[in-house]
Amino acid sequence: MLIGEVSRRAGVSARMLRHYESLGLVRPSARTEGGYRQYSDEDIRRIFHIESLRSLGLSLHEVGRALDDPGFEPSVLVEELTRQTQERIAQETELLTRLRRIGAAEPSGWEDVLQVVALLRALGSKSAGKRQQAALSAVDEVPVEALVEAALGEADPYVAGALRWALAHAGDDAAGLLAAGLGSAEAAVRERAVRALAEIPGGVATALLRGALAHDDVVVRRYAAPALGERGVGDAIPVLIGMIVEGVNDTDAADALGALASDPGSAERIATGLADRLAGGRAEPSVRRRLAQALADVPGPVASRALADLSNDEDRAVALTAGYVLRLRNER
């Protein structure tokens, strides 16, 4: 079979076939009397093998090794090609994400494009200072998706605080994107998501925080509850009382209960919940002292009776705390 017909059947140009021959990949088995290349069926099969291996991403040098080296191990090469392909896909995906984010910023000119690119690069800098500065400068300049991704991956507390501030300005858009972080398999990501939501005003963030009260992760519940308490959401009361009993962020929990206690219905519920934790004398002195402190800002007779009982507590520190709180209540 002459080169022209081989080219048509194999889908390989005559020029490429000559190139393969120059590299020693395939040589025509014979020549016609006129000197034209003549390919056998075995030559054609080899050409198809070359094209198949090239389709996997092998270089022509690697194709030659694969076809001619008896000790060649296909599995090793396939594994290496898989690794290279994964790296290439990751790089292309990163580029695609960056381009989409630049497009989402709706730049009006090249100066805007360069500004967005600079901020995106700064958010990924190894320098915490640069990341923090970028977060503070990114409001209305960088797509919210980029800020959320940075916030969920940020370990530095100062940079994380700047990113939460930027997300708070983004409002509902940021809240909706942070929801995915609450379902992360990584505890650190879940914590970052709920802490960011706690600083975002609006109904979307509040709804997500309500849902977080039933989260399997106790850390998520303990960040959601104080934020909800400050927003007047009574569903947070049981978690807040539990935080006081356990001594975990109890000051924030007590402040949130105090804010909720401005509502008479919530005040009675809070007082009853705190008093129930004192019933039976099972609570440790440190717990009784924290409960006494939490009762300070809770109005009503239930809270007053609980404080009166605590002012006679066998533990002197508890009795003094309750007595002091009770005097302050009577002076109001």
Short mmCIF file of C-alpha atoms in Angstrom, two decimals:
data_model
loop_
_atom_site.label_atom_id
_atom_site.label_comp_id
_atom_site.label_asym_id
_atom_site.label_seq_id
_atom_site.Cartn_x
_atom_site.Cartn_y
_atom_site.Cartn_z
CA MET A 1 0.00 0.00 0.00
CA LEU A 2 1.45 3.35 -1.02
CA ILE A 3 1.82 6.30 1.31
CA GLY A 4 -1.15 8.23 -0.07
CA GLU A 5 -3.60 5.41 0.57
CA VAL A 6 -2.09 4.74 4.01
CA SER A 7 -2.54 8.40 4.84
CA ARG A 8 -6.22 8.30 3.88
CA ARG A 9 -6.98 5.07 5.76
CA ALA A 10 -5.02 5.90 8.91
CA GLY A 11 -6.00 9.56 9.05
CA VAL A 12 -2.34 10.55 9.27
CA SER A 13 -0.82 13.02 6.85
CA ALA A 14 1.90 11.85 4.48
CA ARG A 15 4.19 14.45 6.02
CA MET A 16 3.64 12.93 9.50
CA LEU A 17 4.29 9.44 8.15
CA ARG A 18 7.61 10.65 6.79
CA HIS A 19 8.34 12.20 10.18
CA TYR A 20 7.61 8.88 11.89
CA GLU A 21 10.00 7.23 9.47
CA SER A 22 12.74 9.77 10.21
CA LEU A 23 12.37 8.97 13.93
CA GLY A 24 12.48 5.24 13.31
CA LEU A 25 8.94 4.70 14.58
CA VAL A 26 7.71 2.99 11.41
CA ARG A 27 9.50 2.09 8.20
CA PRO A 28 7.82 0.93 5.02
CA SER A 29 8.61 -2.69 4.40
CA ALA A 30 9.45 -2.18 0.74
CA ARG A 31 9.81 0.24 -2.12
CA THR A 32 8.32 0.05 -5.56
CA GLU A 33 10.52 -0.04 -8.65
CA GLY A 34 9.92 3.67 -8.86
CA GLY A 35 11.20 4.19 -5.33
CA TYR A 36 7.82 4.84 -3.71
CA ARG A 37 7.26 3.72 -0.13
CA GLN A 38 5.18 0.58 0.19
CA TYR A 39 3.56 -0.31 3.52
CA SER A 40 2.58 -3.81 4.60
CA ASP A 41 -0.39 -4.75 6.78
CA GLU A 42 2.01 -5.00 9.73
CA ASP A 43 3.30 -1.48 9.03
CA ILE A 44 -0.26 -0.15 9.01
CA ARG A 45 -1.06 -1.90 12.29
CA ARG A 46 2.01 -0.24 13.80
CA ILE A 47 0.83 3.16 12.57
CA PHE A 48 -2.53 2.61 14.27
CA HIS A 49 -0.69 1.61 17.46
CA ILE A 50 1.35 4.81 17.29
CA GLU A 51 -1.76 6.95 16.92
CA SER A 52 -3.52 5.14 19.78
CA LEU A 53 -0.62 5.73 22.14
CA ARG A 54 -0.35 9.36 21.09
CA SER A 55 -4.03 9.81 21.94
CA LEU A 56 -3.13 8.94 25.56
CA GLY A 57 -0.75 11.86 25.71
CA LEU A 58 2.53 9.99 25.09
CA SER A 59 5.35 11.80 23.37
CA LEU A 60 6.77 10.24 20.23
CA HIS A 61 9.83 9.20 22.22
CA GLU A 62 7.60 7.41 24.75
CA VAL A 63 5.65 5.81 21.90
CA GLY A 64 8.87 4.39 20.50
CA ARG A 65 9.83 2.96 23.88
CA ALA A 66 6.41 1.45 24.38
CA LEU A 67 6.52 -0.32 21.00
CA ASP A 68 10.14 -1.47 20.93
CA ASP A 69 11.33 -1.96 24.53
CA PRO A 70 10.60 -5.54 25.68
CA GLY A 71 11.01 -4.47 29.30
CA PHE A 72 8.57 -1.59 29.03
CA GLU A 73 5.92 -1.57 31.79
CA PRO A 74 2.62 -0.06 30.62
CA SER A 75 1.22 0.27 34.14
CA VAL A 76 4.05 2.57 35.23
CA LEU A 77 3.55 4.84 32.25
CA VAL A 78 -0.23 4.91 32.63
CA GLU A 79 0.18 5.88 36.29
CA GLU A 80 2.53 8.70 35.37
CA LEU A 81 0.22 9.91 32.61
CA THR A 82 -2.68 9.88 35.07
CA ARG A 83 -0.70 12.03 37.51
CA GLN A 84 0.28 14.50 34.79
CA THR A 85 -3.29 14.72 33.54
CA GLN A 86 -4.63 15.37 37.04
CA GLU A 87 -2.09 18.17 37.50
CA ARG A 88 -3.03 19.67 34.15
CA ILE A 89 -6.75 19.51 34.95
CA ALA A 90 -6.14 21.16 38.32
CA GLN A 91 -4.20 23.97 36.66
CA GLU A 92 -6.84 24.45 34.00
CA THR A 93 -9.61 24.39 36.60
CA GLU A 94 -7.80 27.01 38.64
CA LEU A 95 -7.43 29.19 35.55
CA LEU A 96 -11.10 28.73 34.66
CA THR A 97 -12.15 29.68 38.19
CA ARG A 98 -9.98 32.79 38.08
CA LEU A 99 -11.39 33.83 34.71
CA ARG A 100 -14.96 33.34 35.92
CA ARG A 101 -14.28 35.43 38.99
CA ILE A 102 -12.77 38.20 36.94
CA GLY A 103 -15.84 38.06 34.69
CA ALA A 104 -18.16 38.14 37.71
CA ALA A 105 -16.49 41.37 38.84
CA GLU A 106 -17.71 42.92 35.55
CA PRO A 107 -14.52 44.88 34.80
CA SER A 108 -15.03 47.87 32.56
CA GLY A 109 -11.42 48.09 31.42
CA TRP A 110 -8.01 46.52 31.72
CA GLU A 111 -7.25 48.52 34.86
CA ASP A 112 -10.22 46.83 36.55
CA VAL A 113 -9.06 43.42 35.34
CA LEU A 114 -5.57 44.00 36.70
CA GLN A 115 -6.99 45.20 40.02
CA VAL A 116 -9.11 42.06 40.44
CA VAL A 117 -6.19 39.83 39.46
CA ALA A 118 -3.93 41.57 41.98
CA LEU A 119 -6.46 41.15 44.80
CA LEU A 120 -7.10 37.49 43.94
CA ARG A 121 -3.37 36.81 43.96
CA ALA A 122 -2.97 38.68 47.26
CA LEU A 123 -5.74 36.60 48.85
CA GLY A 124 -3.66 33.54 48.05
CA SER A 125 -0.35 35.03 49.17
CA LYS A 126 1.90 33.25 51.65
CA SER A 127 2.12 36.52 53.59
CA ALA A 128 -0.63 36.89 56.20
CA GLY A 129 -0.23 40.66 56.06
CA LYS A 130 -0.87 40.72 52.31
CA ARG A 131 -3.89 38.45 52.69
CA GLN A 132 -5.31 40.69 55.41
CA GLN A 133 -4.79 43.84 53.35
CA ALA A 134 -6.41 42.18 50.35
CA ALA A 135 -9.43 41.14 52.45
CA LEU A 136 -9.90 44.70 53.69
CA SER A 137 -9.64 46.03 50.13
CA ALA A 138 -11.74 43.37 48.45
CA VAL A 139 -15.23 44.65 49.33
CA ASP A 140 -17.11 45.31 46.07
CA GLU A 141 -13.92 44.54 44.13
CA VAL A 142 -13.66 40.75 44.33
CA PRO A 143 -16.49 38.26 43.67
CA VAL A 144 -18.07 36.91 46.86
CA GLU A 145 -17.17 33.34 45.85
CA ALA A 146 -13.47 34.18 46.15
CA LEU A 147 -13.93 35.75 49.58
CA VAL A 148 -15.90 32.75 50.85
CA GLU A 149 -13.27 30.32 49.58
CA ALA A 150 -10.54 32.36 51.25
CA ALA A 151 -12.47 32.61 54.52
CA LEU A 152 -13.17 28.87 54.71
CA GLY A 153 -9.49 28.10 54.20
CA GLU A 154 -7.92 30.82 56.38
CA ALA A 155 -6.16 29.72 59.55
CA ASP A 156 -4.62 33.04 60.61
CA PRO A 157 -7.00 34.68 63.14
CA TYR A 158 -6.31 38.25 62.02
CA VAL A 159 -6.78 37.50 58.33
CA ALA A 160 -9.88 35.44 59.15
CA GLY A 161 -11.34 38.42 61.03
CA ALA A 162 -10.75 40.70 58.03
CA LEU A 163 -12.40 38.19 55.72
CA ARG A 164 -15.43 37.88 58.02
CA TRP A 165 -15.72 41.67 57.96
CA ALA A 166 -15.66 41.65 54.16
CA LEU A 167 -18.27 38.88 54.02
CA ALA A 168 -20.52 40.75 56.45
CA HIS A 169 -20.61 43.58 53.91
CA ALA A 170 -21.55 41.11 51.18
CA GLY A 171 -24.70 40.11 53.10
CA ASP A 172 -27.09 37.44 51.83
CA ASP A 173 -24.91 36.46 48.85
CA ALA A 174 -22.09 35.47 51.18
CA ALA A 175 -24.44 33.72 53.61
CA GLY A 176 -25.83 31.45 50.92
CA LEU A 177 -22.36 30.40 49.81
CA LEU A 178 -21.17 29.76 53.36
CA ALA A 179 -23.92 27.19 53.84
CA ALA A 180 -21.79 24.60 52.06
CA GLY A 181 -19.06 25.13 54.64
CA LEU A 182 -21.38 23.99 57.43
CA GLY A 183 -21.55 20.59 55.79
CA SER A 184 -17.80 20.20 55.32
CA ALA A 185 -16.08 17.05 56.54
CA GLU A 186 -13.40 19.25 58.14
CA ALA A 187 -14.18 20.62 61.61
CA ALA A 188 -12.05 23.72 61.03
CA VAL A 189 -14.00 24.62 57.88
CA ARG A 190 -17.34 24.19 59.69
CA GLU A 191 -16.16 26.49 62.47
CA ARG A 192 -15.01 29.15 60.01
CA ALA A 193 -18.34 28.96 58.18
CA VAL A 194 -20.49 29.41 61.28
CA ARG A 195 -18.28 32.21 62.65
CA ALA A 196 -18.62 34.08 59.37
CA LEU A 197 -22.40 33.55 59.34
CA ALA A 198 -22.60 34.88 62.91
CA GLU A 199 -21.33 38.25 61.69
CA ILE A 200 -23.60 38.54 58.65
CA PRO A 201 -26.89 40.36 59.20
CA GLY A 202 -30.09 39.47 57.43
CA GLY A 203 -32.63 36.72 57.12
CA VAL A 204 -30.55 34.25 55.10
CA ALA A 205 -27.76 34.11 57.69
CA THR A 206 -30.28 33.93 60.54
CA ALA A 207 -32.08 31.00 58.92
CA LEU A 208 -28.80 29.14 58.44
CA LEU A 209 -27.82 29.80 62.05
CA ARG A 210 -31.19 28.45 63.20
CA GLY A 211 -30.48 25.27 61.31
CA ALA A 212 -27.01 25.15 62.85
CA LEU A 213 -28.56 24.81 66.33
CA ALA A 214 -29.27 21.17 65.46
CA HIS A 215 -25.88 20.53 63.88
CA ASP A 216 -24.01 17.38 64.88
CA ASP A 217 -20.92 19.50 65.61
CA VAL A 218 -21.19 21.01 69.10
CA VAL A 219 -18.73 23.76 68.13
CA VAL A 220 -21.07 24.88 65.36
CA ARG A 221 -24.00 24.96 67.79
CA ARG A 222 -22.01 26.99 70.31
CA TYR A 223 -21.12 29.66 67.76
CA ALA A 224 -24.62 29.81 66.31
CA ALA A 225 -26.47 30.18 69.64
CA PRO A 226 -24.95 33.48 70.89
CA ALA A 227 -25.42 35.08 67.47
CA LEU A 228 -29.06 34.02 67.44
CA GLY A 229 -29.57 35.20 70.99
CA GLU A 230 -28.39 38.66 70.02
CA ARG A 231 -30.91 38.56 67.18
CA GLY A 232 -33.75 37.70 69.53
CA VAL A 233 -34.19 34.09 68.46
CA GLY A 234 -35.48 32.17 71.47
CA ASP A 235 -34.68 28.78 69.95
CA ALA A 236 -31.09 29.37 71.07
CA ILE A 237 -31.96 29.36 74.79
CA PRO A 238 -31.29 25.65 75.54
CA VAL A 239 -27.88 25.75 73.85
CA LEU A 240 -26.98 28.99 75.65
CA ILE A 241 -27.91 27.55 79.03
CA GLY A 242 -25.86 24.46 78.23
CA MET A 243 -22.85 26.66 77.42
CA ILE A 244 -23.12 28.36 80.81
CA VAL A 245 -23.35 25.05 82.63
CA GLU A 246 -20.38 23.67 80.73
CA GLY A 247 -18.34 26.84 81.08
CA VAL A 248 -17.78 27.22 77.32
CA ASN A 249 -17.95 30.82 76.12
CA ASP A 250 -20.25 31.32 79.09
CA THR A 251 -19.81 35.10 79.13
CA ASP A 252 -21.04 35.39 75.53
CA ALA A 253 -23.86 32.99 76.32
CA ALA A 254 -24.92 35.00 79.37
CA ASP A 255 -24.88 38.23 77.33
CA ALA A 256 -27.07 36.60 74.70
CA LEU A 257 -29.52 35.38 77.36
CA GLY A 258 -29.60 38.89 78.78
CA ALA A 259 -30.54 40.25 75.36
CA LEU A 260 -33.29 37.65 74.99
CA ALA A 261 -34.60 38.36 78.49
CA SER A 262 -35.91 41.74 77.35
CA ASP A 263 -38.90 39.78 76.05
CA PRO A 264 -41.12 38.73 79.00
CA GLY A 265 -41.95 35.34 77.53
CA SER A 266 -38.31 34.56 76.88
CA ALA A 267 -37.31 35.89 80.32
CA GLU A 268 -39.55 33.36 82.10
CA ARG A 269 -38.29 30.55 79.89
CA ILE A 270 -34.67 31.50 80.59
CA ALA A 271 -35.21 31.81 84.32
CA THR A 272 -36.96 28.45 84.46
CA GLY A 273 -34.20 26.82 82.41
CA LEU A 274 -31.45 28.23 84.63
CA ALA A 275 -33.32 27.32 87.83
CA ASP A 276 -33.85 23.76 86.60
CA ARG A 277 -30.10 23.35 86.36
CA LEU A 278 -29.90 24.24 90.08
CA ALA A 279 -32.60 21.83 91.18
CA GLY A 280 -31.56 18.89 93.31
CA GLY A 281 -28.21 20.39 94.24
CA ARG A 282 -26.43 18.37 91.58
CA ALA A 283 -24.51 21.28 90.04
CA GLU A 284 -20.89 21.90 91.05
CA PRO A 285 -20.07 25.18 92.86
CA SER A 286 -18.42 26.62 89.74
CA VAL A 287 -21.57 25.87 87.76
CA ARG A 288 -23.82 27.41 90.43
CA ARG A 289 -21.69 30.55 90.38
CA ARG A 290 -21.98 30.89 86.61
CA LEU A 291 -25.74 30.33 86.80
CA ALA A 292 -26.02 33.05 89.43
CA GLN A 293 -24.15 35.45 87.18
CA ALA A 294 -26.38 34.56 84.24
CA LEU A 295 -29.51 35.26 86.32
CA ALA A 296 -28.37 38.85 86.87
CA ASP A 297 -30.02 40.20 83.72
CA VAL A 298 -33.10 37.98 83.81
CA PRO A 299 -36.13 39.75 85.30
CA GLY A 300 -39.05 38.12 87.08
CA PRO A 301 -39.89 36.24 90.27
CA VAL A 302 -38.44 32.89 89.15
CA ALA A 303 -34.99 34.40 88.74
CA SER A 304 -35.30 36.30 92.03
CA ARG A 305 -36.23 33.15 93.98
CA ALA A 306 -33.34 31.23 92.44
CA LEU A 307 -30.93 34.00 93.44
CA ALA A 308 -32.34 34.15 96.94
CA ASP A 309 -31.71 30.41 97.36
CA LEU A 310 -28.20 30.77 95.98
CA SER A 311 -27.41 33.61 98.38
CA ASN A 312 -27.60 30.98 101.15
CA ASP A 313 -25.46 28.49 99.26
CA GLU A 314 -22.98 26.43 101.25
CA ASP A 315 -20.21 27.57 98.93
CA ARG A 316 -19.12 31.03 100.01
CA ALA A 317 -18.17 32.21 96.51
CA VAL A 318 -21.57 31.18 95.15
CA ALA A 319 -23.43 32.82 98.08
CA LEU A 320 -21.49 36.09 97.70
CA THR A 321 -22.07 36.20 93.94
CA ALA A 322 -25.80 35.54 94.27
CA GLY A 323 -26.15 38.01 97.15
CA TYR A 324 -24.39 40.74 95.17
CA VAL A 325 -26.57 40.12 92.12
CA LEU A 326 -29.71 40.11 94.25
CA ARG A 327 -28.81 43.46 95.83
CA LEU A 328 -28.27 44.98 92.40
CA ARG A 329 -31.68 43.74 91.29
CA ASN A 330 -33.38 45.23 94.35
CA GLU A 331 -31.70 48.59 93.76
CA ARG A 332 -33.06 48.90 90.24
#
